[in-house]
Short mmCIF file of C-alpha atoms and ligand atoms in Angstrom, two decimals:
data_model
loop_
_atom_site.label_atom_id
_atom_site.label_comp_id
_atom_site.label_asym_id
_atom_site.label_seq_id
_atom_site.Cartn_x
_atom_site.Cartn_y
_atom_site.Cartn_z
CA MET L 245 -41.27 9.30 72.46
CA SER L 246 -40.09 9.95 68.52
CA LYS L 247 -41.19 13.17 66.71
CA ILE L 248 -40.46 14.07 63.32
CA GLU L 249 -38.74 16.99 63.25
CA LYS L 250 -39.62 19.70 60.77
CA GLN L 251 -36.60 19.91 58.57
CA ARG L 252 -35.10 23.39 58.28
CA TYR L 253 -35.38 25.50 55.25
CA GLU L 254 -32.77 25.39 53.11
CA ARG L 255 -32.86 28.25 50.63
CA PRO L 256 -32.34 26.86 46.87
CA VAL L 257 -29.27 28.06 45.12
CA ILE L 258 -28.73 28.25 41.40
CA LYS L 259 -25.43 26.72 40.24
CA LYS L 260 -23.77 28.23 37.25
CA LEU L 261 -23.14 24.33 34.84
CA GLU L 262 -19.84 25.30 33.53
CA THR L 263 -18.77 24.26 29.95
CA GLY L 264 -16.42 21.46 30.56
CA MET L 265 -18.74 20.08 32.90
CA PRO L 266 -19.94 16.82 32.08
CA ASN L 267 -22.89 17.19 34.47
CA LYS L 268 -24.04 18.67 37.93
CA PHE L 269 -22.26 15.77 39.70
CA GLY L 270 -19.15 17.04 38.50
CA LEU L 271 -15.98 15.34 36.96
CA ARG L 272 -14.01 12.66 37.19
CA THR L 273 -10.72 14.26 38.31
CA GLU L 274 -8.40 11.53 38.92
CA TYR L 275 -6.68 11.75 35.55
CA ALA L 276 -2.77 10.65 35.24
CA PRO L 277 -0.28 12.75 34.35
CA LYS L 278 1.41 12.66 30.80
CA THR L 279 5.14 11.85 31.63
CA HIS L 280 6.46 10.67 28.69
CA ILE L 281 5.80 10.52 24.53
CA GLU L 282 6.29 7.33 23.10
CA ASP L 283 9.77 6.32 26.11
CA ASN L 284 10.59 10.20 25.59
CA SER L 285 10.08 12.38 28.38
CA VAL L 286 8.64 15.66 28.14
CA LYS L 287 10.90 17.17 30.40
CA ASP L 288 14.08 16.29 28.49
CA LEU L 289 12.06 17.08 25.70
CA VAL L 290 11.52 20.70 26.54
CA LYS L 291 14.97 20.59 28.33
CA GLU L 292 16.60 19.48 25.00
CA TYR L 293 14.35 21.55 21.84
CA GLY L 294 12.58 24.34 24.07
CA SER L 295 9.20 25.29 25.33
CA PRO L 296 6.45 25.55 23.78
CA LEU L 297 7.11 22.23 21.62
CA PHE L 298 5.20 20.36 19.20
CA VAL L 299 5.85 16.67 18.93
CA ILE L 300 4.69 14.86 16.42
CA SER L 301 4.25 10.74 16.49
CA GLU L 302 5.35 9.02 13.10
CA LYS L 303 3.29 5.28 14.44
CA THR L 304 0.64 6.81 15.45
CA ILE L 305 0.28 8.47 11.78
CA ARG L 306 0.90 5.36 10.79
CA GLU L 307 -1.34 3.23 12.41
CA THR L 308 -4.11 5.77 12.09
CA LEU L 309 -3.90 5.71 8.38
CA LYS L 310 -3.50 1.53 8.29
CA THR L 311 -7.11 1.96 10.83
CA ALA L 312 -8.79 4.35 8.15
CA LYS L 313 -7.64 1.71 4.84
CA ARG L 314 -8.33 -1.59 6.88
CA ALA L 315 -11.94 0.06 7.24
CA PHE L 316 -12.63 0.99 3.29
CA SER L 317 -10.91 -1.54 1.77
CA THR L 318 -12.43 -4.36 3.43
CA ARG L 319 -15.59 -2.85 2.34
CA TYR L 320 -15.34 -1.09 -1.00
CA PRO L 321 -12.90 -2.73 -3.36
CA LYS L 322 -10.99 0.33 -4.63
CA VAL L 323 -9.86 2.95 -2.38
CA GLN L 324 -7.34 5.57 -3.05
CA PHE L 325 -6.19 7.80 -0.11
CA ALA L 326 -5.46 11.30 -0.85
CA TRP L 327 -3.09 13.42 2.02
CA SER L 328 -4.96 17.19 2.73
CA TYR L 329 -1.88 19.58 2.59
CA LYS L 330 -3.76 22.28 4.21
CA THR L 331 -4.48 19.99 7.51
CA ASN L 332 -0.63 19.68 7.68
CA TYR L 333 2.30 20.27 5.36
CA ILE L 334 4.86 19.76 6.85
CA ASN L 335 7.23 17.60 4.47
CA ALA L 336 8.36 15.11 6.93
CA ILE L 337 4.70 14.70 8.07
CA CYS L 338 3.21 14.55 3.97
CA ASN L 339 6.04 12.06 3.11
CA VAL L 340 5.07 9.58 5.75
CA PHE L 341 1.41 9.75 4.22
CA HIS L 342 3.10 9.15 0.53
CA GLN L 343 5.25 6.18 1.87
CA GLU L 344 2.03 5.02 3.43
CA GLY L 345 0.66 5.30 -0.41
CA SER L 346 -1.27 8.62 0.57
CA TRP L 347 -1.25 10.53 -2.77
CA ALA L 348 -1.71 14.62 -2.29
CA GLU L 349 -4.68 16.71 -2.06
CA VAL L 350 -3.89 20.53 -2.40
CA VAL L 351 -5.68 23.96 -2.91
CA SER L 352 -3.62 26.39 -3.63
CA GLY L 353 -0.35 26.95 -6.29
CA PHE L 354 1.59 26.99 -2.91
CA GLU L 355 0.49 23.68 -2.54
CA TYR L 356 0.74 22.40 -5.35
CA ASP L 357 4.46 23.25 -6.14
CA LYS L 358 5.15 21.82 -2.41
CA ALA L 359 3.83 18.31 -3.27
CA ILE L 360 5.58 18.29 -6.17
CA ALA L 361 9.09 19.39 -4.34
CA ASN L 362 8.28 16.18 -2.35
CA ASN L 363 8.52 14.11 -6.18
CA VAL L 364 4.75 13.01 -6.44
CA PRO L 365 3.94 12.59 -9.48
CA GLY L 366 2.24 14.95 -11.28
CA ASN L 367 -0.74 12.58 -11.88
CA LYS L 368 -1.33 11.99 -8.08
CA ILE L 369 -1.69 15.07 -6.95
CA ILE L 370 -5.61 15.96 -6.70
CA PHE L 371 -5.77 19.98 -7.19
CA ASN L 372 -8.49 21.74 -5.24
CA GLY L 373 -9.71 24.92 -4.16
CA PRO L 374 -11.03 28.08 -5.61
CA ASP L 375 -8.16 30.42 -7.05
CA LYS L 376 -5.88 28.45 -9.48
CA ASN L 377 -4.31 31.09 -12.04
CA ASP L 378 -3.59 30.40 -15.16
CA ASN L 379 0.36 29.04 -14.68
CA ASP L 380 -1.12 27.09 -11.65
CA LEU L 381 -3.62 25.29 -14.57
CA ARG L 382 -0.63 25.18 -17.52
CA LYS L 383 1.53 23.35 -14.38
CA ALA L 384 -0.85 21.32 -13.91
CA ILE L 385 -1.87 20.39 -16.85
CA ASN L 386 1.49 19.33 -18.45
CA ASN L 387 1.81 17.14 -15.19
CA ASP L 388 -1.09 15.26 -15.73
CA SER L 389 -2.45 15.97 -12.43
CA LEU L 390 -6.20 15.86 -11.56
CA ILE L 391 -8.30 19.72 -11.89
CA HIS L 392 -11.17 19.67 -9.47
CA ILE L 393 -12.84 22.74 -11.34
CA ASP L 394 -14.52 24.73 -8.76
CA HIS L 395 -16.59 27.61 -10.82
CA LEU L 396 -17.05 28.03 -14.47
CA GLU L 397 -14.20 30.76 -14.71
CA GLU L 398 -11.76 27.76 -14.05
CA LEU L 399 -13.53 25.54 -16.77
CA TYR L 400 -13.24 28.41 -19.77
CA SER L 401 -9.73 29.01 -18.59
CA ILE L 402 -9.06 25.00 -18.61
CA ILE L 403 -10.72 24.73 -21.84
CA PHE L 404 -8.56 27.54 -23.31
CA ILE L 405 -5.36 26.18 -22.05
CA ALA L 406 -5.74 23.15 -23.22
CA ASP L 407 -6.22 24.44 -26.94
CA GLU L 408 -2.55 26.36 -26.09
CA LEU L 409 -0.90 23.49 -24.89
CA GLN L 410 -2.50 20.68 -27.42
CA LYS L 411 -3.17 18.44 -24.12
CA ARG L 412 -5.84 16.82 -22.87
CA PRO L 413 -6.39 18.08 -19.21
CA LYS L 414 -8.00 15.37 -16.60
CA VAL L 415 -10.81 17.50 -14.33
CA ALA L 416 -12.99 16.52 -11.87
CA ILE L 417 -16.02 18.71 -10.66
CA ARG L 418 -16.30 20.11 -7.16
CA ILE L 419 -20.52 19.28 -6.05
CA ASN L 420 -22.18 20.89 -3.14
CA MET L 421 -25.53 19.54 -2.10
CA ASP L 422 -27.84 19.29 0.82
CA THR L 423 -26.93 16.49 2.87
CA GLY L 424 -28.84 17.34 6.10
CA ILE L 425 -26.05 18.94 7.43
CA TYR L 426 -26.83 23.14 7.83
CA PRO L 427 -25.24 25.88 7.71
CA MET L 428 -24.70 23.62 3.80
CA TRP L 429 -21.24 24.73 2.34
CA ASP L 430 -22.58 25.98 -1.08
CA ARG L 431 -19.97 28.21 -2.06
CA PHE L 432 -17.33 25.44 -3.01
CA GLY L 433 -18.18 23.76 -6.65
CA PHE L 434 -21.55 23.02 -8.60
CA ASN L 435 -24.58 22.56 -6.83
CA TYR L 436 -26.34 19.46 -6.82
CA GLU L 437 -29.89 20.56 -6.99
CA ASN L 438 -30.60 23.39 -8.99
CA GLY L 439 -28.80 21.98 -12.15
CA GLN L 440 -24.95 23.34 -12.13
CA ALA L 441 -23.59 20.59 -11.68
CA TRP L 442 -25.21 18.76 -14.86
CA ASP L 443 -24.20 22.02 -16.35
CA ALA L 444 -20.69 21.61 -16.44
CA ILE L 445 -20.83 18.32 -16.66
CA ASN L 446 -22.45 18.88 -20.40
CA LYS L 447 -20.25 21.80 -21.15
CA ILE L 448 -17.15 19.09 -20.08
CA MET L 449 -18.60 16.52 -22.03
CA THR L 450 -19.57 18.31 -25.14
CA SER L 451 -16.48 20.32 -25.51
CA LYS L 452 -14.47 17.45 -25.95
CA LYS L 453 -11.43 18.93 -24.73
CA LEU L 454 -11.22 17.30 -21.33
CA ASP L 455 -11.07 13.88 -19.66
CA LEU L 456 -13.64 14.04 -17.03
CA VAL L 457 -12.16 11.51 -14.44
CA GLY L 458 -13.98 12.14 -11.27
CA LEU L 459 -16.52 13.68 -9.66
CA HIS L 460 -15.96 15.59 -5.74
CA CYS L 461 -17.41 16.78 -3.17
CA HIS L 462 -16.58 17.81 0.33
CA ILE L 463 -19.53 18.40 2.36
CA GLY L 464 -17.88 19.86 5.65
CA THR L 465 -15.30 19.90 8.37
CA PHE L 466 -15.57 17.38 11.58
CA MET L 467 -18.70 16.08 10.47
CA LEU L 468 -20.53 14.65 13.31
CA SER L 469 -22.91 12.48 10.85
CA ALA L 470 -21.78 9.34 9.06
CA ASN L 471 -25.28 9.73 7.13
CA ALA L 472 -24.20 12.89 5.54
CA TYR L 473 -21.62 10.79 3.26
CA ALA L 474 -24.04 8.24 2.46
CA VAL L 475 -26.13 11.00 1.05
CA ALA L 476 -23.14 12.62 -0.70
CA ALA L 477 -22.81 8.98 -1.55
CA PHE L 478 -25.79 8.32 -3.34
CA ASN L 479 -26.07 11.69 -5.25
CA LEU L 480 -22.66 11.39 -6.78
CA ALA L 481 -23.52 7.66 -7.47
CA ASP L 482 -26.17 8.86 -9.25
CA LEU L 483 -24.25 11.10 -11.63
CA VAL L 484 -21.93 9.01 -12.52
CA ILE L 485 -25.17 6.21 -13.36
CA ASN L 486 -26.88 9.16 -15.62
CA ILE L 487 -23.07 10.18 -17.38
CA GLN L 488 -23.22 6.69 -18.04
CA LYS L 489 -26.79 6.46 -19.68
CA LYS L 490 -26.31 10.16 -21.15
CA TYR L 491 -22.63 10.20 -22.78
CA ASN L 492 -21.72 6.30 -22.80
CA TYR L 493 -19.19 7.64 -20.41
CA ASN L 494 -17.40 5.67 -17.25
CA VAL L 495 -16.10 8.21 -14.79
CA LYS L 496 -13.29 6.61 -13.16
CA TYR L 497 -13.52 8.09 -9.40
CA ILE L 498 -15.83 9.27 -6.78
CA ASP L 499 -13.98 11.74 -4.30
CA LEU L 500 -15.53 12.10 -1.39
CA GLY L 501 -13.55 14.59 0.10
CA GLY L 502 -12.57 15.17 4.01
CA GLY L 503 -14.21 16.26 6.56
CA PHE L 504 -14.14 13.32 9.39
CA ALA L 505 -14.27 14.28 12.98
CA SER L 506 -11.07 13.72 14.96
CA LYS L 507 -11.18 12.85 18.62
CA ASN L 508 -11.08 16.20 20.05
CA THR L 509 -13.84 17.50 21.86
CA LEU L 510 -15.94 20.73 20.26
CA LYS L 511 -16.33 23.37 22.22
CA GLY L 512 -19.62 23.39 23.96
CA SER L 513 -19.82 19.79 23.68
CA PHE L 514 -21.54 17.68 26.53
CA LEU L 515 -19.46 15.03 26.06
CA PRO L 516 -15.94 14.66 24.95
CA GLY L 517 -15.06 13.91 21.34
CA ALA L 518 -13.39 10.51 21.95
CA ASP L 519 -16.93 9.06 22.76
CA THR L 520 -18.73 10.75 20.13
CA SER L 521 -17.09 11.28 16.85
CA PRO L 522 -18.00 8.44 14.92
CA SER L 523 -15.29 5.95 13.93
CA PHE L 524 -14.00 5.32 10.51
CA ASP L 525 -15.97 1.66 10.55
CA ASP L 526 -18.72 4.18 10.76
CA TYR L 527 -17.92 6.66 7.82
CA ALA L 528 -17.05 3.47 6.04
CA GLU L 529 -20.01 1.70 6.24
CA ALA L 530 -22.66 4.42 5.17
CA ILE L 531 -20.76 5.47 2.26
CA SER L 532 -19.44 1.59 0.89
CA THR L 533 -23.21 0.75 1.80
CA ALA L 534 -24.52 3.94 -0.59
CA LEU L 535 -22.15 3.28 -3.52
CA LEU L 536 -22.64 -0.39 -3.11
CA ASN L 537 -26.74 -0.56 -2.68
CA SER L 538 -26.60 2.29 -5.83
CA ASN L 539 -27.32 0.98 -9.52
CA LEU L 540 -23.51 1.63 -10.19
CA ASP L 541 -22.32 -1.22 -12.43
CA PRO L 542 -20.43 -4.10 -9.70
CA GLU L 543 -18.12 -4.26 -13.19
CA ASN L 544 -17.14 -1.15 -13.21
CA LEU L 545 -17.52 0.64 -10.00
CA PRO L 546 -15.22 3.86 -9.64
CA THR L 547 -12.77 4.10 -7.64
CA LEU L 548 -13.71 6.03 -4.06
CA ILE L 549 -11.04 8.71 -2.95
CA LEU L 550 -10.81 10.33 0.43
CA GLU L 551 -9.01 12.74 1.29
CA THR L 552 -9.23 12.95 4.69
CA GLY L 553 -7.22 14.90 6.95
CA ARG L 554 -7.77 15.70 10.66
CA ALA L 555 -9.06 12.30 11.31
CA LEU L 556 -5.40 11.27 10.52
CA ILE L 557 -3.31 13.31 12.09
CA ASP L 558 -5.03 14.97 14.97
CA ASP L 559 -4.20 12.41 17.17
CA ALA L 560 -0.20 12.28 16.21
CA GLY L 561 0.23 15.74 17.55
CA TYR L 562 0.90 17.02 20.74
CA LEU L 563 2.13 20.49 22.14
CA LEU L 564 4.29 20.78 24.79
CA GLY L 565 4.07 24.16 27.30
CA SER L 566 5.39 25.11 30.64
CA VAL L 567 3.61 27.09 33.16
CA ILE L 568 4.71 31.37 33.67
CA ALA L 569 2.61 32.04 36.62
CA ASN L 570 -0.47 31.65 38.76
CA LYS L 571 -3.17 34.18 39.77
CA ARG L 572 -6.37 34.64 41.31
CA LEU L 573 -9.00 36.46 39.00
CA SER L 574 -11.35 39.30 40.95
CA SER L 575 -14.11 36.58 40.84
CA GLY L 576 -11.50 34.62 43.09
CA LYS L 577 -11.31 31.71 40.04
CA ARG L 578 -7.62 30.67 39.81
CA ALA L 579 -5.90 31.45 36.65
CA THR L 580 -2.78 29.74 34.91
CA ILE L 581 -0.33 31.08 32.62
CA LEU L 582 1.42 29.22 30.05
CA ASP L 583 3.89 29.77 27.50
CA ILE L 584 1.24 27.92 25.02
CA GLY L 585 -0.75 31.39 23.32
CA VAL L 586 -4.05 31.35 20.72
CA ASN L 587 -1.09 32.59 18.03
CA ILE L 588 0.41 28.93 17.64
CA MET L 589 -2.23 26.72 18.92
CA PHE L 590 -5.25 28.12 16.86
CA THR L 591 -7.71 25.07 16.81
CA SER L 592 -8.18 26.45 20.84
CA PHE L 593 -11.11 28.28 19.40
CA TRP L 594 -13.07 25.55 18.30
CA TYR L 595 -11.96 22.92 20.46
CA GLU L 596 -11.60 21.97 24.49
CA HIS L 597 -8.47 20.76 24.23
CA LYS L 598 -7.51 17.35 26.67
CA ILE L 599 -4.76 19.01 28.38
CA THR L 600 -2.69 17.12 31.26
CA PRO L 601 0.04 17.86 33.89
CA ALA L 602 3.36 16.27 33.16
CA GLN L 603 4.64 15.74 36.26
CA GLU L 604 2.92 13.86 39.53
CA PHE L 605 0.48 15.89 41.21
CA THR L 606 -1.62 16.06 44.88
CA HIS L 607 -5.88 15.18 43.83
CA TYR L 608 -6.81 18.29 44.62
CA THR L 609 -7.95 19.94 42.20
CA GLU L 610 -9.77 23.31 40.75
CA ASP L 611 -11.60 24.87 37.86
CA THR L 612 -9.28 26.94 36.15
CA VAL L 613 -8.50 29.29 33.05
CA LEU L 614 -5.94 28.75 30.75
CA TYR L 615 -4.53 31.90 29.54
CA GLY L 616 -1.38 32.29 26.69
CA PRO L 617 1.10 34.01 26.87
CA LEU L 618 0.02 37.05 24.57
CA CYS L 619 -0.84 40.92 25.67
CA MET L 620 -4.19 39.82 24.06
CA ASN L 621 -7.65 39.47 26.02
CA ILE L 622 -8.18 36.55 23.06
CA ASP L 623 -5.53 34.40 24.63
CA VAL L 624 -7.49 32.16 26.54
CA ILE L 625 -6.68 28.34 25.68
CA ARG L 626 -9.28 26.64 27.98
CA GLU L 627 -11.93 28.86 29.81
CA ASN L 628 -12.62 26.26 31.97
CA ILE L 629 -10.56 22.88 32.91
CA ASN L 630 -10.54 21.11 35.94
CA LEU L 631 -6.47 21.13 36.91
CA PRO L 632 -4.80 20.37 40.10
CA LEU L 633 -2.61 22.99 41.21
CA LEU L 634 0.31 23.66 39.19
CA ASN L 635 3.64 25.56 39.70
CA LYS L 636 5.63 27.78 38.13
CA GLY L 637 8.11 26.04 35.58
CA ASP L 638 5.86 22.91 35.61
CA ASN L 639 5.16 21.08 32.30
CA VAL L 640 1.60 20.45 30.66
CA VAL L 641 1.14 18.01 27.31
CA VAL L 642 -1.92 19.42 25.10
CA HIS L 643 -3.08 16.31 23.47
CA THR L 644 -4.50 16.03 20.12
CA VAL L 645 -3.30 19.03 18.00
CA GLY L 646 -1.79 17.53 14.82
CA ALA L 647 -4.47 19.27 12.59
CA TYR L 648 -4.09 22.77 11.20
CA ASN L 649 -2.58 23.89 13.91
CA MET L 650 1.13 23.87 12.39
CA THR L 651 -0.46 25.17 9.14
CA GLN L 652 -2.52 27.84 10.13
CA TRP L 653 -0.17 29.25 13.50
CA MET L 654 0.80 32.95 12.78
CA GLN L 655 3.82 34.33 14.00
CA PHE L 656 2.43 36.97 16.48
CA ILE L 657 4.25 38.91 19.29
CA THR L 658 5.94 35.38 20.20
CA LEU L 659 8.22 33.69 17.78
CA ARG L 660 7.05 29.59 16.45
CA PRO L 661 8.53 26.74 18.06
CA LYS L 662 10.82 23.69 16.62
CA ILE L 663 8.65 20.57 15.70
CA VAL L 664 9.94 16.74 16.42
CA MET L 665 8.85 13.76 15.13
CA ILE L 666 9.38 10.80 17.14
CA ASP L 667 10.52 7.74 14.90
CA PRO L 668 9.34 4.17 15.50
CA GLU L 669 12.51 3.91 17.11
CA GLY L 670 11.67 6.69 19.66
CA LYS L 671 14.51 8.67 18.15
CA VAL L 672 13.72 12.49 17.70
CA HIS L 673 13.89 14.52 14.83
CA VAL L 674 13.77 18.36 14.74
CA ILE L 675 11.06 18.55 11.27
CA ARG L 676 11.01 22.41 11.28
CA ASP L 677 13.22 24.57 13.36
CA ASN L 678 12.02 27.12 14.90
CA GLU L 679 11.50 30.64 13.84
CA THR L 680 14.55 33.33 15.40
CA ASN L 681 14.37 36.93 14.70
CA ASP L 682 16.75 36.82 11.97
CA SER L 683 14.43 34.57 10.45
CA ILE L 684 11.47 37.21 10.23
CA VAL L 685 13.53 39.90 9.98
CA SER L 686 15.16 38.90 7.03
CA LEU L 687 11.98 39.47 4.70
CA GLU L 688 11.74 43.18 6.04
CA LYS L 689 12.90 45.83 4.18
CA THR L 690 13.81 49.05 6.09
CA PRO L 691 13.99 52.38 3.23
CA GLU L 692 17.68 53.64 3.70
CA HIS L 693 16.29 57.54 5.50
CA LEU L 694 14.35 55.26 7.73
CA LYS L 695 17.23 53.66 9.26
CA LYS L 696 19.09 55.87 11.35
CA PHE L 697 17.33 58.19 14.90
CA GLU L 698 18.40 59.76 17.47
CA LEU L 699 16.56 59.73 20.85
C1 PLP K 179 -10.14 21.04 4.02
C2 PLP K 179 -10.19 19.78 2.85
C3 PLP K 179 -10.15 18.39 3.37
C4 PLP K 179 -9.54 18.15 4.69
O1 PLP K 179 -10.80 18.13 5.52
P1 PLP K 179 -10.57 17.75 7.01
O2 PLP K 179 -11.67 18.41 7.68
O3 PLP K 179 -9.22 17.87 7.83
O4 PLP K 179 -10.41 16.00 6.86
C5 PLP K 179 -9.96 17.56 2.41
N1 PLP K 179 -10.80 18.33 1.17
C6 PLP K 179 -11.05 19.16 0.77
C7 PLP K 179 -11.08 19.80 -0.72
C8 PLP K 179 -10.55 20.38 1.99
O5 PLP K 179 -10.60 22.09 1.34
#
């Protein structure tokens, strides 16, 4: 005789969802170790060049740029890329972009001089940014560079210097606008909706001293909406059309800046960036459709300039590191200390970087916090990552670190490591040496009376 047995009551539990866990059923854990980067063993690279070590794949840069160019040039007839120096201005990296046909996009006198020293022709340097002093402007005007004006003070300085040098500067204005992305970036350039942009255009056109060659807009960074670019492209096209009507004058280019998302995963994202970031095709489709469906004269289309930074370089960069130690926190959570700190991996403040062991491992995994080597509470590389046990001396590979880390890193507590580039034949080149005590101290000056002490 059967009887339905009353089930035992079980107390419900609330389980905290950790960031990094896609859902309550957990994460796929069986990922593969990353033992090699393009046929170079991670262990050998670390042995030869030290740990931590930045590694750049030249092949990946070239392939990514080709994919981006193809996406745009198959949809719009005139396209020009300009490499955003601040995203990564290591000379070897800039020169890969220049060899592939990219111009230079710079945002300071320092970056401008770097592009000139790399032998970029002056008329292929786009000079953005809110801080260009009179010397920077003189240099840029003498070199026929494309000066993107940020504010009226700069416009007046350029008009004044044009007289002094008896030259016709080539300028564009930077325009900010509401593209449906908030908070709106309205601190750079002239606003579209409130008439500031037209005010600047009218001042430039009636001065008769400057060539208004372009209109520029950089709506933000890591933009997950391709449609925001369609709005920007449509508004800039509208200005080009109305400048033509009012002044019978053709603006040569529309520059949509940078900001395309890379395949990184933003902190707090539900799904990995590789699955959610729009592709170059998505951005290109939105932008080219907006331009071609506008009333721009089809026989006289402006060149489309793109200053894409992170989406072109992030994938090409890896950071190799080593395990210093493991410990248990008071909560019982496992903590692993790496020799990679936030001082050299600035982007760990925004991203949940993919991090892979560089050697075989057992498939038992555990939620782990990854700390850097700094004696600073904020030195956290990943707050929560599901990893197999790593032992002291084991290596890890951090993926997608090509953008901003090699420019925003700082010398703090530890010295900055080497950067190597793997060329398409697999040969390794040091493209920036590690810092040494001497290289840091060489900039310091100790007054005579402070040179000696006794303890
Ligand atoms: C930073 C910047 C870029 C590059 O931005 P990414 O997000 O790296 O693509 C392009 N143009 C301007 C004006 C910038 O300030």
